[in-house]
GROMACS .gro file of C-alpha atoms in nm:
model
  327
    1MET     CA    1   2.944   7.769   6.970
    2ASN     CA    2   2.797   8.077   7.009
    3GLU     CA    3   2.614   8.034   7.360
    4SER     CA    4   2.751   8.240   7.631
    5TYR     CA    5   2.867   8.096   7.979
    6ARG     CA    6   2.562   8.026   8.168
    7GLY     CA    7   2.694   8.031   8.529
    8GLY     CA    8   2.769   7.828   8.789
    9GLU     CA    9   2.629   7.681   9.125
   10PRO     CA   10   2.739   7.795   9.485
   11VAL     CA   11   3.131   7.702   9.543
   12ALA     CA   12   3.246   7.913   9.839
   13ASP     CA   13   3.098   8.072  10.122
   14VAL     CA   14   3.207   8.430  10.274
   15VAL     CA   15   3.221   8.365  10.626
   16ARG     CA   16   3.316   8.678  10.867
   17SER     CA   17   3.292   8.607  11.231
   18GLY     CA   18   3.135   8.290  11.218
   19PHE     CA   19   2.839   8.431  11.007
   20THR     CA   20   2.809   8.355  10.621
   21GLU     CA   21   2.793   8.711  10.474
   22GLY     CA   22   2.811   8.586  10.102
   23ILE     CA   23   2.833   8.289   9.858
   24HIS     CA   24   3.055   8.252   9.539
   25ARG     CA   25   2.895   8.056   9.265
   26GLY     CA   26   3.137   7.917   8.980
   27SER     CA   27   3.183   7.611   8.783
   28VAL     CA   28   3.460   7.353   8.811
   29VAL     CA   29   3.568   7.061   8.597
   30VAL     CA   30   3.814   6.806   8.733
   31LEU     CA   31   3.977   6.532   8.487
   32ASP     CA   32   4.157   6.197   8.565
   33ALA     CA   33   4.463   6.134   8.431
   34SER     CA   34   4.313   5.983   8.087
   35GLY     CA   35   4.156   6.325   8.053
   36SER     CA   36   3.791   6.149   8.128
   37ILE     CA   37   3.563   6.377   8.379
   38ARG     CA   38   3.615   6.308   8.725
   39ASN     CA   39   3.367   6.549   8.873
   40GLN     CA   40   3.188   6.843   8.739
   41LEU     CA   41   2.990   7.119   8.847
   42GLY     CA   42   2.802   7.400   8.671
   43ASP     CA   43   2.871   7.507   8.301
   44ILE     CA   44   3.179   7.328   8.162
   45GLU     CA   45   3.056   7.346   7.792
   46SER     CA   46   3.004   7.683   7.713
   47PRO     CA   47   3.299   7.906   7.612
   48ILE     CA   48   3.445   8.156   7.865
   49PHE     CA   49   3.739   8.368   7.808
   50PRO     CA   50   4.042   8.212   8.015
   51ARG     CA   51   4.217   8.508   8.037
   52SER     CA   52   4.560   8.532   8.163
   53ALA     CA   53   4.518   8.126   8.153
   54ASN     CA   54   4.548   8.174   7.770
   55LYS     CA   55   4.915   8.249   7.807
   56PRO     CA   56   5.077   7.920   7.768
   57MET     CA   57   4.903   7.823   7.465
   58GLN     CA   58   4.926   8.188   7.317
   59SER     CA   59   5.321   8.104   7.377
   60VAL     CA   60   5.299   7.789   7.180
   61GLY     CA   61   5.172   8.025   6.885
   62ALA     CA   62   5.466   8.217   6.935
   63LEU     CA   63   5.739   7.934   6.949
   64ARG     CA   64   5.555   7.762   6.641
   65SER     CA   65   5.611   8.132   6.477
   66GLY     CA   66   5.993   8.139   6.530
   67LEU     CA   67   6.021   8.293   6.899
   68THR     CA   68   6.348   8.156   7.023
   69PHE     CA   69   6.506   8.220   7.389
   70THR     CA   70   6.838   8.088   7.498
   71ASP     CA   71   6.728   8.089   7.879
   72ASP     CA   72   6.406   7.950   7.966
   73ALA     CA   73   6.344   8.199   8.227
   74ASP     CA   74   6.270   8.426   7.950
   75LEU     CA   75   5.975   8.184   7.822
   76ALA     CA   76   5.870   8.177   8.177
   77ILE     CA   77   5.821   8.557   8.189
   78ALA     CA   78   5.658   8.545   7.844
   79THR     CA   79   5.383   8.324   8.036
   80ALA     CA   80   5.359   8.535   8.300
   81SER     CA   81   5.128   8.767   8.495
   82HIS     CA   82   5.406   8.913   8.682
   83ARG     CA   83   5.392   9.170   8.997
   84GLY     CA   84   5.632   9.411   8.863
   85GLU     CA   85   5.884   9.320   9.137
   86PRO     CA   86   6.254   9.431   9.034
   87PHE     CA   87   6.361   9.104   8.884
   88HIS     CA   88   6.022   9.090   8.648
   89ILE     CA   89   6.085   9.417   8.512
   90GLU     CA   90   6.474   9.342   8.449
   91ARG     CA   91   6.383   9.004   8.267
   92VAL     CA   92   6.134   9.210   8.044
   93ARG     CA   93   6.401   9.459   7.983
   94ARG     CA   94   6.687   9.220   7.891
   95ILE     CA   95   6.431   9.063   7.633
   96LEU     CA   96   6.371   9.409   7.451
   97ARG     CA   97   6.734   9.497   7.510
   98ASP     CA   98   6.869   9.207   7.327
   99ALA     CA   99   6.624   9.247   7.089
  100ARG     CA  100   6.742   9.608   7.009
  101LEU     CA  101   6.362   9.704   7.118
  102SER     CA  102   6.249   9.982   7.354
  103GLU     CA  103   5.986  10.006   7.610
  104SER     CA  104   5.806  10.233   7.382
  105ASP     CA  105   5.749   9.942   7.163
  106LEU     CA  106   5.549   9.767   7.438
  107GLN     CA  107   5.156   9.818   7.350
  108CYS     CA  108   5.025   9.706   7.661
  109PRO     CA  109   4.880   9.985   7.874
  110ALA     CA  110   5.070  10.186   8.168
  111ASP     CA  111   5.035  10.050   8.513
  112LEU     CA  112   5.206  10.031   8.865
  113PRO     CA  113   5.344   9.695   8.978
  114SER     CA  114   5.082   9.479   9.144
  115ASP     CA  115   5.302   9.372   9.428
  116ALA     CA  116   5.260   9.618   9.716
  117ASP     CA  117   5.629   9.658   9.800
  118ALA     CA  118   5.714   9.741   9.441
  119ARG     CA  119   5.467   9.959   9.379
  120ASP     CA  120   5.566  10.145   9.717
  121ALA     CA  121   5.909  10.172   9.573
  122VAL     CA  122   5.818  10.329   9.268
  123LEU     CA  123   5.620  10.574   9.378
  124ALA     CA  124   5.865  10.699   9.656
  125ALA     CA  125   6.135  10.727   9.379
  126GLY     CA  126   5.895  10.964   9.210
  127GLY     CA  127   5.790  10.724   8.937
  128GLY     CA  128   5.458  10.640   8.799
  129PRO     CA  129   5.283  10.393   8.561
  130SER     CA  130   5.448  10.257   8.260
  131PRO     CA  131   5.372   9.956   8.033
  132ILE     CA  132   5.687   9.749   8.133
  133MET     CA  133   5.532   9.747   8.483
  134MET     CA  134   5.175   9.615   8.348
  135ASN     CA  135   5.171   9.233   8.447
  136CYS     CA  136   5.134   9.116   8.055
  137SER     CA  137   5.458   9.306   7.931
  138GLY     CA  138   5.650   8.982   7.921
  139LYS     CA  139   5.402   8.836   7.685
  140HIS     CA  140   5.415   9.168   7.477
  141ALA     CA  141   5.771   9.155   7.471
  142ALA     CA  142   5.774   8.795   7.342
  143MET     CA  143   5.522   8.879   7.071
  144LEU     CA  144   5.741   9.142   6.958
  145LEU     CA  145   6.053   8.946   6.944
  146THR     CA  146   5.827   8.680   6.777
  147CYS     CA  147   5.743   8.935   6.499
  148LEU     CA  148   6.100   9.038   6.442
  149ASN     CA  149   6.231   8.659   6.411
  150ALA     CA  150   5.915   8.615   6.137
  151GLY     CA  151   5.975   8.926   5.964
  152TRP     CA  152   5.646   9.071   6.049
  153SER     CA  153   5.559   9.435   6.132
  154THR     CA  154   5.554   9.513   6.500
  155ASP     CA  155   5.342   9.824   6.494
  156ASP     CA  156   5.003   9.619   6.445
  157TYR     CA  157   5.110   9.320   6.655
  158LEU     CA  158   4.790   9.330   6.861
  159ASP     CA  159   4.561   9.310   6.555
  160PRO     CA  160   4.354   9.007   6.544
  161GLU     CA  161   4.445   8.931   6.187
  162HIS     CA  162   4.819   8.990   6.224
  163PRO     CA  163   4.982   8.678   6.137
  164LEU     CA  164   5.130   8.624   6.496
  165GLN     CA  165   4.751   8.645   6.649
  166VAL     CA  166   4.657   8.396   6.368
  167ALA     CA  167   4.881   8.155   6.474
  168ASN     CA  168   4.806   8.219   6.876
  169ARG     CA  169   4.461   8.123   6.770
  170GLU     CA  170   4.518   7.824   6.586
  171ALA     CA  171   4.732   7.733   6.882
  172VAL     CA  172   4.436   7.769   7.119
  173ILE     CA  173   4.235   7.565   6.889
  174ASP     CA  174   4.459   7.263   6.859
  175LEU     CA  175   4.549   7.237   7.251
  176ALA     CA  176   4.210   7.296   7.372
  177GLY     CA  177   4.080   7.080   7.081
  178THR     CA  178   3.763   7.280   7.011
  179GLN     CA  179   3.704   7.585   6.812
  180ILE     CA  180   3.697   7.923   6.942
  181GLY     CA  181   3.376   8.057   7.081
  182ALA     CA  182   3.460   8.413   7.084
  183THR     CA  183   3.725   8.627   7.019
  184GLY     CA  184   3.771   8.950   7.264
  185ILE     CA  185   4.026   9.194   7.368
  186ASP     CA  186   4.210   9.105   7.686
  187GLY     CA  187   4.290   9.382   7.979
  188CYS     CA  188   4.643   9.403   7.780
  189GLY     CA  189   4.493   9.479   7.442
  190ALA     CA  190   4.591   9.138   7.303
  191PRO     CA  191   4.336   8.923   7.150
  192LEU     CA  192   4.168   8.667   7.370
  193PHE     CA  193   4.009   8.351   7.286
  194ALA     CA  194   3.709   8.202   7.464
  195VAL     CA  195   3.707   7.799   7.505
  196PRO     CA  196   3.479   7.601   7.739
  197LEU     CA  197   3.626   7.527   8.107
  198LEU     CA  198   3.647   7.178   8.009
  199ASN     CA  199   3.853   7.238   7.732
  200LEU     CA  200   4.057   7.467   7.924
  201ALA     CA  201   4.141   7.175   8.177
  202LEU     CA  202   4.230   6.969   7.859
  203ALA     CA  203   4.488   7.176   7.714
  204PHE     CA  204   4.682   7.233   8.046
  205GLN     CA  205   4.688   6.850   8.072
  206ARG     CA  206   4.845   6.828   7.724
  207PHE     CA  207   5.092   7.058   7.839
  208VAL     CA  208   5.203   6.842   8.140
  209ASP     CA  209   5.185   6.520   7.959
  210ALA     CA  210   5.362   6.663   7.654
  211GLU     CA  211   5.682   6.464   7.551
  212PRO     CA  212   6.024   6.615   7.592
  213GLY     CA  213   6.154   6.863   7.321
  214SER     CA  214   5.804   6.967   7.212
  215HIS     CA  215   5.689   7.347   7.256
  216GLU     CA  216   5.442   7.258   7.489
  217ARG     CA  217   5.712   7.082   7.736
  218ALA     CA  218   5.909   7.352   7.698
  219ILE     CA  219   5.669   7.606   7.823
  220ALA     CA  220   5.568   7.383   8.108
  221ASP     CA  221   5.925   7.327   8.237
  222ALA     CA  222   5.996   7.667   8.211
  223MET     CA  223   5.719   7.781   8.420
  224ARG     CA  224   5.774   7.500   8.665
  225ALA     CA  225   6.139   7.597   8.679
  226HIS     CA  226   6.054   7.951   8.756
  227PRO     CA  227   5.722   7.996   8.898
  228GLU     CA  228   5.820   8.330   9.084
  229LEU     CA  229   5.862   8.490   8.740
  230VAL     CA  230   5.491   8.368   8.625
  231SER     CA  231   5.295   8.517   8.915
  232GLY     CA  232   5.550   8.683   9.157
  233THR     CA  233   5.716   8.594   9.483
  234HIS     CA  234   5.401   8.531   9.686
  235GLY     CA  235   5.140   8.457   9.400
  236SER     CA  236   4.930   8.179   9.397
  237ASP     CA  237   5.064   8.025   9.107
  238THR     CA  238   5.395   8.024   9.257
  239GLN     CA  239   5.288   7.862   9.581
  240LEU     CA  240   5.100   7.612   9.383
  241MET     CA  241   5.381   7.493   9.170
  242ARG     CA  242   5.625   7.488   9.460
  243ALA     CA  243   5.366   7.284   9.681
  244VAL     CA  244   5.314   6.980   9.436
  245PRO     CA  245   5.594   6.821   9.227
  246GLY     CA  246   5.529   6.864   8.846
  247LEU     CA  247   5.230   7.065   8.903
  248LEU     CA  248   5.143   7.359   8.628
  249SER     CA  249   4.926   7.649   8.707
  250LYS     CA  250   4.812   7.946   8.555
  251GLY     CA  251   4.510   8.141   8.698
  252GLY     CA  252   4.341   8.474   8.495
  253ALA     CA  253   4.154   8.768   8.540
  254GLU     CA  254   3.753   8.704   8.638
  255GLY     CA  255   3.802   8.401   8.870
  256ILE     CA  256   3.991   8.180   8.638
  257ALA     CA  257   4.227   7.891   8.759
  258ALA     CA  258   4.383   7.642   8.551
  259ILE     CA  259   4.599   7.340   8.706
  260ALA     CA  260   4.725   7.025   8.589
  261VAL     CA  261   4.966   6.743   8.707
  262PRO     CA  262   5.145   6.465   8.525
  263GLY     CA  263   5.009   6.171   8.543
  264VAL     CA  264   4.718   6.264   8.793
  265GLY     CA  265   4.489   6.496   8.638
  266ALA     CA  266   4.353   6.815   8.586
  267VAL     CA  267   4.124   7.124   8.713
  268ALA     CA  268   3.961   7.426   8.592
  269VAL     CA  269   3.753   7.674   8.778
  270LYS     CA  270   3.569   7.953   8.689
  271ILE     CA  271   3.412   8.190   8.948
  272ASP     CA  272   3.110   8.372   8.853
  273ASP     CA  273   3.179   8.701   9.020
  274GLY     CA  274   3.564   8.703   8.882
  275GLN     CA  275   3.661   8.686   9.226
  276HIS     CA  276   4.017   8.556   9.258
  277ARG     CA  277   3.972   8.516   9.637
  278ALA     CA  278   3.734   8.231   9.588
  279ALA     CA  279   3.916   8.051   9.270
  280VAL     CA  280   4.209   7.951   9.464
  281PRO     CA  281   4.053   7.765   9.755
  282VAL     CA  282   3.779   7.617   9.529
  283ALA     CA  283   4.084   7.499   9.282
  284VAL     CA  284   4.289   7.349   9.565
  285ALA     CA  285   3.954   7.191   9.712
  286ALA     CA  286   3.934   7.018   9.353
  287LEU     CA  287   4.286   6.923   9.340
  288ARG     CA  288   4.261   6.731   9.653
  289THR     CA  289   3.997   6.510   9.525
  290LEU     CA  290   4.283   6.345   9.256
  291ASP     CA  291   4.543   6.122   9.409
  292LEU     CA  292   4.849   6.294   9.497
  293SER     CA  293   4.971   6.008   9.720
  294GLY     CA  294   5.253   5.950   9.532
  295LEU     CA  295   5.403   6.300   9.529
  296ASP     CA  296   5.612   6.487   9.788
  297VAL     CA  297   5.341   6.734   9.849
  298ASP     CA  298   5.377   7.028  10.081
  299GLU     CA  299   5.042   6.969  10.242
  300GLU     CA  300   5.092   7.281  10.488
  301SER     CA  301   5.155   7.520  10.152
  302LEU     CA  302   4.838   7.355  10.023
  303ASP     CA  303   4.649   7.448  10.349
  304GLU     CA  304   4.746   7.815  10.325
  305LEU     CA  305   4.592   7.827   9.983
  306ALA     CA  306   4.274   7.624  10.100
  307GLU     CA  307   4.094   7.940  10.237
  308THR     CA  308   4.142   8.295  10.171
  309PRO     CA  309   4.162   8.474  10.504
  310LEU     CA  310   3.910   8.797  10.555
  311LEU     CA  311   4.032   9.047  10.773
  312GLY     CA  312   3.865   9.288  11.038
  313GLY     CA  313   4.057   9.552  11.202
  314GLY     CA  314   4.347   9.420  11.040
  315GLU     CA  315   4.308   9.077  11.214
  316PRO     CA  316   4.176   8.756  11.038
  317VAL     CA  317   3.818   8.715  11.141
  318GLY     CA  318   3.685   8.483  10.852
  319ALA     CA  319   3.751   8.332  10.530
  320VAL     CA  320   3.637   8.222  10.204
  321VAL     CA  321   3.558   7.852  10.240
  322PRO     CA  322   3.503   7.619   9.942
  323LEU     CA  323   3.161   7.454   9.966
  324TRP     CA  324   3.257   7.195   9.660
  325PRO     CA  325   3.337   6.902   9.650
  326GLU     CA  326   3.105   6.843   9.937
  327ASP     CA  327   3.225   6.563  10.193
   0.00000   0.00000   0.00000
């Protein structure tokens, strides 16, 4: 599977002041409750890098390798793309402190919080970028703890041939049900494994359909119980998991969105230009093609995610509007 992603079709319009000033293209797959393809658009069979949507699968690799937590909130932050809010930073610090590790052991790059209020507070206090504020610091803390529990070295834990990363790769292969199409380095420095969009959706469906007591179910339950740890107070994953009972959601850089609802189905989206502003509305539109009638859905919250507002002079003047699926 060496062929690269071929690109998709128009999936969203960028409409400003009633005028379409741009188009986002991408690929989408919708699975029904049985895992069969219900709808698709674009290239769902060539490998893509799921970016942070890989994190739940990487967490399975860590649990299989001996990672243990007494608090499921720690497992949630291990799968997170957090925003650097104070409760995120304290949760990661607690993991490090309990393992007798320090922030200097983290090998993710230094960054400022992506949450605007948290970033402003750090700068106002005279602070600057640090690895623990980077959105993947929870994953890195969990990786370090896994290595300690397994008796593995920690100074090279990001090496693709380190036993931890080999276990993570095998977890992705197992859950996605396919071989790895390519191995790269993610923005945080950790190895990253490419699978087709179809297999990303299948993996997420396996998480929500997993039996109680399994690693997959533990991760899904932790993420759904603590969505604010996964993507921040105002993150789209947080809003989605609060809006639909049982829904599991994890986005990734370069326009990735992956969603699954137990007994209902799964959705995976890739936006070709990498814009998250299109990924969420398209994912919500695709989600709404599935039968959610038996769930107590917060439709108002879904409506807020169904379009991404565009501003002009600080006021809404348009939106990124999904084109697919067509009515």
